[in-house]
Every structure is written in structure tokens, then in C-alpha cells.
Amino acid sequence: MHAHDLPLSSSTPGDSAPASPSRLDARAAEWLHHFPTLPLPGGGHTLDRWRALATLAAEDVCLAKWLEAHYDAQAILMELEGDAPGPGQAWGVWAAEPPGDTLALHRIPGQRLGRLHGTKSWCSAATSLTHALVTVREDEARVLVAVALDDTVQVDASGWQAVGMRRIETARVEFNGTTARVVGRPGEYIARAGFWHGGAGIAACWFGATRAIAERLRADRRASSDPHAAAHLGAIDVRLSALAAVLRETAALIDEAPTLPHQREVMQLRGLAEDVAQDVIARCGRALGAGPLCAEGDHAQRCADLLTFLRQHHAERDLEGLGKLAAQEEDAWRL
């Protein structure tokens, strides 16, 4: 896959508003028609996969969130079962486990089938999907199950009041005896190397959206005529170039040793991508003022969407984990 192979955006630069939820679903279907699959992480073309995800996010952050989850589900199913989702299916991955969820799996004795009962929170794109991979606790172990979103499933998106990512409704889903197929062994979803490889793909999405925000400043006349705007663009150039280099390096590392999780490197990448994105949004605002955020719907929505998407990075909790890994390295920052 190369950049010229990617389907062109259905929108044009300067559109005053991003796609509505119905248009988002249509655009996702259009993209999947062109690219029903992406290269699998660790298969030798991880960077091509990430370039596609970055292209999606540069067009529409919500579209990238929607399709990244679908492609992640494909990768999980291929890794744990060897089979890809069927044509025409749209998958999500619902793995959040906040307090208050009541989800339980009642397994058929001796089989990998069971029934799901209870509720699951933070189910992204629940109104748009046909299937989902869902985590559920069974005897203290985290089990992954595949479900079809049929009439035994009730979706309540009334609590989704977000401004950023508002077009990809994240819902509370109730399962009422929904047939569930166990995928992999208990705990394998988290334990596999691909869990971390998939997390790095999220950073590629953040990079694509950040780059699109930076382009708004780069294309503005003030970038060459105003010294302060030029200085902000120079700082952005340094940071985005560094992030792109780390993305390339991490993709190569995963392809060279796909059975290893590369947890520390992935956490470094995600931390850097989150930090760069926050800095670019702030610098573009300082260089351009309030005008683009108030008068350009696509730019304003992209900034709001990305700020919400970035909260998949767990801030100081992730940095704490990374610090503990770094403390175990005898030569942590060798060149």
C-alpha cells in the first residue's frame, strides 16, 4: 500500500463542517470498499498500516476512530483464531471495564459458546456496527468474546454529550442473552504481543490528525510574514519530524521482532504523540488566534475531536508505567 493507493477524501479543503453521523457511516463504507483489510501489525508492512491510519485521521478523526477499531478487530481475530471478519461486517473492540458495569458470561459447559448478560460502557460506534469484540470477566480472568449486535442488544447513547468525537456515538450497551463466542484463551487478549502493536496504531492516528492541524498554520500567509507564527511553525516542524521518525523506527522494530510486545517503545511512542499533539494544538492557536477555531468548522472540530481522542492516553498513569520500565534498563538512553 502506498500513499497514492489511498482513497481520496470525499470532502474538500475548507469545508465549513465535518461529516454528519450518517455521512460518517457512508464514508467508512466507501473506505472499506477500497480497503477491506490493512497490512497486519508485525507482518512486514506495519508502517504502511500506520500511514493508512494517519491518512484517515487527517481527513476525519472520528472516521479514523471508527475504522481503526474495525481493523484492530481484524488483526485480533487473525492472531487468535486465524479468520478475518466476513464481508459487509463492521466490527468494534469494546474493552473498557469501568466500575458499575455488570457484564457476565454464562458459558455452555464444555464449549466456547455462551450468553452475555448485563451492561458494557464506553462502546464506541455502537449504533453503526454489526459485530464487536467484548471483554468480560470470568473467574477473575479477562475473556474476549465475539458477538453479533442483534435484537438481543440494546444501545443507549443518550449519555454521550461530548463535543469532541460527538459524531462517533459512544454508548452504554445492554446484552440480554446475546450469543457470544469465546476468542482465544482467558487473558490472551492482553497478554499477546499484538495488544501493544495495536496501541501503537492509535499513535499513528494521533499523528495524522496533528499533522492536519499543523497544515492549517503552514498554509497560512502568517507563517512566512509574521515572526511569531513562523517561530511556532518551526517548533512544530521539529516536533512532528521527531514523532514521524519514532513512528518509522517503532514500525521497523515491530516488523523485525513481531513476537515481542515492545511495550516500552510503544509507551514511549504514545507518550510522545500525545505530547506533540497537545503542543501543536496550542501553538496553532497562539499563532493564528481565535479566528480558525471560531469560523472554520472543520479545523475547530478536528481540534476538539483530537483532544478527546488523546484521552485514550492515560496521562500520568501511563508515564508512571513507562518510568518503572525505564528504571529496569541499565543503559536506558543509549544512542
XYZ file of C-alpha atoms in Angstrom:
335
model
C 0.000 0.000 0.000
C 1.331 3.429 -0.938
C 0.027 6.950 -0.387
C -1.290 7.169 -3.960
C -3.311 3.976 -3.368
C -5.400 5.542 -0.607
C -8.968 6.585 -1.465
C -9.386 10.320 -1.819
C -11.385 12.244 0.724
C -14.995 12.914 -0.148
C -14.620 16.366 1.379
C -12.645 19.324 0.115
C -10.255 21.619 1.970
C -12.106 24.431 3.653
C -15.399 22.615 4.181
C -17.268 24.545 6.847
C -18.468 21.492 8.761
C -17.352 17.891 9.220
C -19.409 14.895 8.150
C -22.665 14.136 9.964
C -23.006 10.711 11.641
C -24.858 9.317 8.603
C -22.203 10.676 6.228
C -19.528 9.246 8.513
C -21.006 5.756 8.136
C -21.192 6.222 4.383
C -17.583 7.373 4.216
C -16.500 4.392 6.332
C -18.297 2.043 3.947
C -16.614 3.759 0.997
C -13.191 3.361 2.576
C -13.812 -0.330 3.397
C -14.903 -0.911 -0.184
C -11.460 0.270 -1.304
C -9.552 -1.317 1.586
C -11.393 -4.208 3.273
C -8.136 -5.018 5.088
C -4.879 -3.309 6.017
C -1.462 -4.958 6.456
C -1.359 -6.727 9.810
C 0.938 -5.347 12.527
C 4.243 -7.182 12.573
C 3.744 -8.638 9.106
C 6.499 -6.643 7.444
C 4.371 -3.671 6.386
C 3.434 -2.098 9.721
C 4.438 1.360 8.521
C 2.046 1.070 5.564
C -0.734 0.214 8.016
C 0.088 3.258 10.114
C 0.289 5.525 7.081
C -3.248 4.485 6.162
C -4.482 5.189 9.700
C -2.732 8.577 9.679
C -4.382 9.401 6.352
C -7.784 8.537 7.810
C -7.209 10.744 10.851
C -6.012 13.663 8.730
C -9.315 13.505 6.866
C -11.599 12.971 9.874
C -10.644 11.995 13.423
C -13.985 10.266 14.029
C -13.604 8.270 10.826
C -10.172 7.121 11.973
C -11.510 6.100 15.401
C -14.306 4.111 13.735
C -12.110 2.292 11.211
C -9.052 1.800 13.428
C -11.207 -0.282 15.765
C -12.533 -2.339 12.845
C -9.026 -3.018 11.557
C -7.859 -3.786 15.093
C -10.652 -6.360 15.438
C -9.495 -7.924 12.178
C -5.942 -8.188 13.487
C -7.097 -9.670 16.815
C -9.259 -12.302 15.124
C -6.489 -13.220 12.704
C -3.983 -13.535 15.550
C -6.183 -15.515 17.936
C -8.352 -17.510 15.527
C -6.820 -17.255 12.069
C -10.024 -15.983 10.477
C -10.925 -12.484 9.341
C -14.421 -10.945 9.694
C -16.804 -11.597 6.846
C -17.544 -9.125 4.034
C -20.030 -6.418 4.850
C -19.381 -6.671 8.576
C -18.354 -3.709 10.725
C -16.556 -4.551 13.972
C -15.643 -2.710 17.140
C -13.467 -3.564 20.135
C -15.096 -2.805 23.491
C -12.534 -3.427 26.222
C -13.152 -0.702 28.817
C -14.101 -2.054 32.242
C -15.129 0.887 34.439
C -16.816 0.480 37.817
C -20.544 -0.069 37.513
C -20.547 -2.462 34.559
C -22.435 -5.690 35.248
C -21.477 -7.815 32.259
C -21.349 -11.587 32.815
C -20.744 -14.571 30.518
C -22.809 -17.690 31.098
C -20.812 -20.272 29.209
C -22.271 -23.531 27.864
C -20.385 -26.297 29.716
C -17.507 -27.698 27.692
C -17.971 -25.229 24.826
C -16.570 -21.908 23.671
C -20.088 -20.521 23.360
C -22.187 -18.768 25.947
C -24.658 -15.981 26.613
C -23.854 -12.416 27.608
C -25.996 -10.668 30.191
C -25.543 -7.182 31.629
C -24.147 -3.819 30.567
C -20.926 -2.577 28.990
C -19.869 1.085 28.956
C -17.745 3.093 26.509
C -18.887 1.188 23.423
C -17.745 3.339 20.503
C -19.814 3.481 17.286
C -22.335 1.087 18.809
C -25.149 2.317 16.552
C -23.080 1.738 13.394
C -21.591 -1.724 13.921
C -22.707 -5.245 13.080
C -20.306 -7.092 15.427
C -18.000 -6.437 18.361
C -15.212 -7.991 20.359
C -16.088 -7.523 24.021
C -14.083 -8.172 27.187
C -15.849 -9.801 30.111
C -14.620 -11.163 33.440
C -14.897 -14.908 34.017
C -13.460 -16.373 37.235
C -11.252 -13.281 37.681
C -9.771 -13.681 34.181
C -10.428 -11.280 31.320
C -12.078 -13.190 28.473
C -12.626 -11.850 24.959
C -15.840 -12.780 23.161
C -17.219 -12.088 19.702
C -20.869 -11.073 19.402
C -23.281 -10.121 16.656
C -25.204 -6.962 17.524
C -28.679 -8.399 17.033
C -32.052 -7.722 18.634
C -30.807 -9.036 21.996
C -28.634 -5.922 22.274
C -29.953 -2.541 23.410
C -27.900 0.602 22.807
C -28.284 3.726 24.938
C -26.269 6.658 23.596
C -28.233 9.309 25.495
C -25.322 9.878 27.867
C -22.912 10.780 25.057
C -22.764 14.564 25.407
C -19.250 15.028 24.035
C -18.289 17.951 21.813
C -15.105 16.299 20.599
C -15.822 12.947 18.880
C -19.538 13.675 19.086
C -20.239 12.040 15.692
C -18.995 8.607 16.776
C -21.537 7.954 19.489
C -20.130 6.056 22.442
C -22.896 4.203 24.211
C -23.829 2.048 27.143
C -24.856 -1.321 25.718
C -27.130 -3.861 27.401
C -26.821 -7.531 26.463
C -29.861 -9.730 27.071
C -28.714 -13.307 26.488
C -26.666 -12.396 23.420
C -24.832 -15.352 21.885
C -21.083 -14.968 22.495
C -18.146 -16.929 21.079
C -15.018 -17.037 23.216
C -11.967 -15.808 21.272
C -8.584 -17.143 22.392
C -7.703 -18.273 25.905
C -8.577 -16.353 29.088
C -6.197 -13.407 29.427
C -4.714 -13.899 25.955
C -6.173 -10.681 24.549
C -3.989 -8.612 26.901
C -1.018 -10.998 27.066
C -0.392 -11.203 23.315
C 2.243 -9.012 21.677
C -0.361 -7.614 19.279
C -2.101 -5.793 22.128
C 0.816 -3.343 22.247
C 1.255 -3.254 18.478
C -2.382 -2.183 18.177
C -1.840 0.518 20.784
C 0.918 1.961 18.625
C -1.556 2.238 15.746
C -3.563 4.695 17.841
C -0.464 6.912 17.962
C -0.403 6.866 14.150
C -3.974 8.215 14.196
C -2.942 10.973 16.587
C -0.032 11.844 14.295
C -2.295 12.111 11.236
C -4.767 14.418 12.957
C -1.950 16.524 14.435
C -0.331 16.894 11.037
C -3.632 18.110 9.554
C -3.951 20.733 12.293
C -0.366 21.861 11.683
C -1.100 22.179 7.953
C -3.615 24.918 8.765
C -0.743 27.028 10.106
C 1.773 26.012 7.440
C -0.607 27.105 4.660
C -1.417 30.439 6.302
C 0.356 33.541 4.971
C 1.301 34.496 8.523
C 3.673 31.519 8.641
C 6.032 33.448 6.376
C 5.133 37.045 7.188
C 4.779 37.054 10.976
C 7.883 36.165 13.023
C 5.920 34.691 15.907
C 3.824 32.471 13.627
C 6.986 31.393 11.838
C 8.630 30.521 15.151
C 5.650 28.408 16.180
C 5.740 26.627 12.803
C 9.464 25.996 13.255
C 8.843 24.401 16.640
C 6.037 22.304 15.141
C 8.364 21.196 12.333
C 10.905 19.935 14.884
C 8.320 18.038 16.914
C 6.345 16.471 14.065
C 9.536 15.389 12.307
C 10.755 13.748 15.515
C 7.428 11.976 16.001
C 7.452 10.732 12.394
C 10.962 9.337 12.946
C 9.860 7.480 16.078
C 6.844 6.065 14.235
C 9.117 4.751 11.477
C 11.589 3.311 13.980
C 8.894 1.616 16.049
C 7.221 0.113 12.973
C 10.559 -1.335 11.873
C 11.184 -2.718 15.365
C 7.793 -4.470 15.426
C 8.392 -5.970 11.984
C 11.856 -7.194 12.968
C 10.588 -8.957 16.127
C 6.795 -9.384 15.842
C 6.527 -11.903 18.682
C 7.783 -9.336 21.203
C 5.381 -6.716 22.619
C 7.900 -3.821 22.593
C 5.900 -2.367 25.449
C 8.392 0.302 26.470
C 8.872 1.543 22.905
C 5.123 1.629 22.279
C 4.509 3.542 25.504
C 7.266 5.990 24.549
C 5.638 6.478 21.141
C 2.183 7.053 22.596
C 3.528 9.472 25.209
C 5.411 11.435 22.579
C 2.438 11.508 20.191
C 0.132 12.795 22.941
C 2.621 15.474 23.974
C 3.288 16.623 20.406
C -0.424 16.798 19.621
C -1.148 18.948 22.664
C 1.743 21.249 21.773
C 0.729 21.606 18.118
C -2.878 22.474 19.001
C -1.650 25.112 21.456
C 0.919 26.583 19.054
C -1.550 26.813 16.165
C -3.962 28.634 18.449
C -1.282 31.052 19.622
C -0.060 31.706 16.067
C -3.451 32.078 14.372
C -5.645 33.420 17.153
C -9.291 32.581 17.648
C -10.343 33.049 14.012
C -9.937 29.479 12.695
C -11.419 27.995 15.875
C -14.492 30.223 15.563
C -15.075 30.453 11.808
C -13.732 27.193 10.323
C -15.867 24.246 11.344
C -13.570 21.550 10.031
C -10.500 22.905 11.852
C -12.373 23.587 15.088
C -13.958 20.137 15.077
C -10.636 18.431 14.298
C -9.016 20.122 17.306
C -11.927 19.180 19.588
C -12.030 15.607 18.259
C -8.300 15.090 18.715
C -8.285 16.473 22.251
C -10.954 13.932 23.194
C -9.235 11.079 21.328
C -5.970 11.836 23.152
C -7.558 10.831 26.418
C -7.045 7.222 25.413
C -3.584 8.055 26.696
C -3.819 7.609 30.448
C -1.579 10.564 31.251
C 0.417 10.173 34.458
C -0.651 6.544 34.901
C 0.980 5.643 31.576
C 4.015 7.769 32.392
C 4.343 6.003 35.740
C 4.352 2.633 33.994
C 6.911 3.857 31.494
C 9.103 5.203 34.278
C 9.097 1.831 36.011
C 10.158 0.138 32.768
C 12.921 2.706 32.224
C 14.191 2.140 35.767
C 14.827 -1.502 34.891
C 17.106 -0.596 31.969
C 20.830 -0.464 32.734
C 21.511 1.762 29.716
C 18.128 3.359 29.114
C 19.022 6.024 26.559
C 21.930 4.740 24.530
C 22.500 6.123 21.039
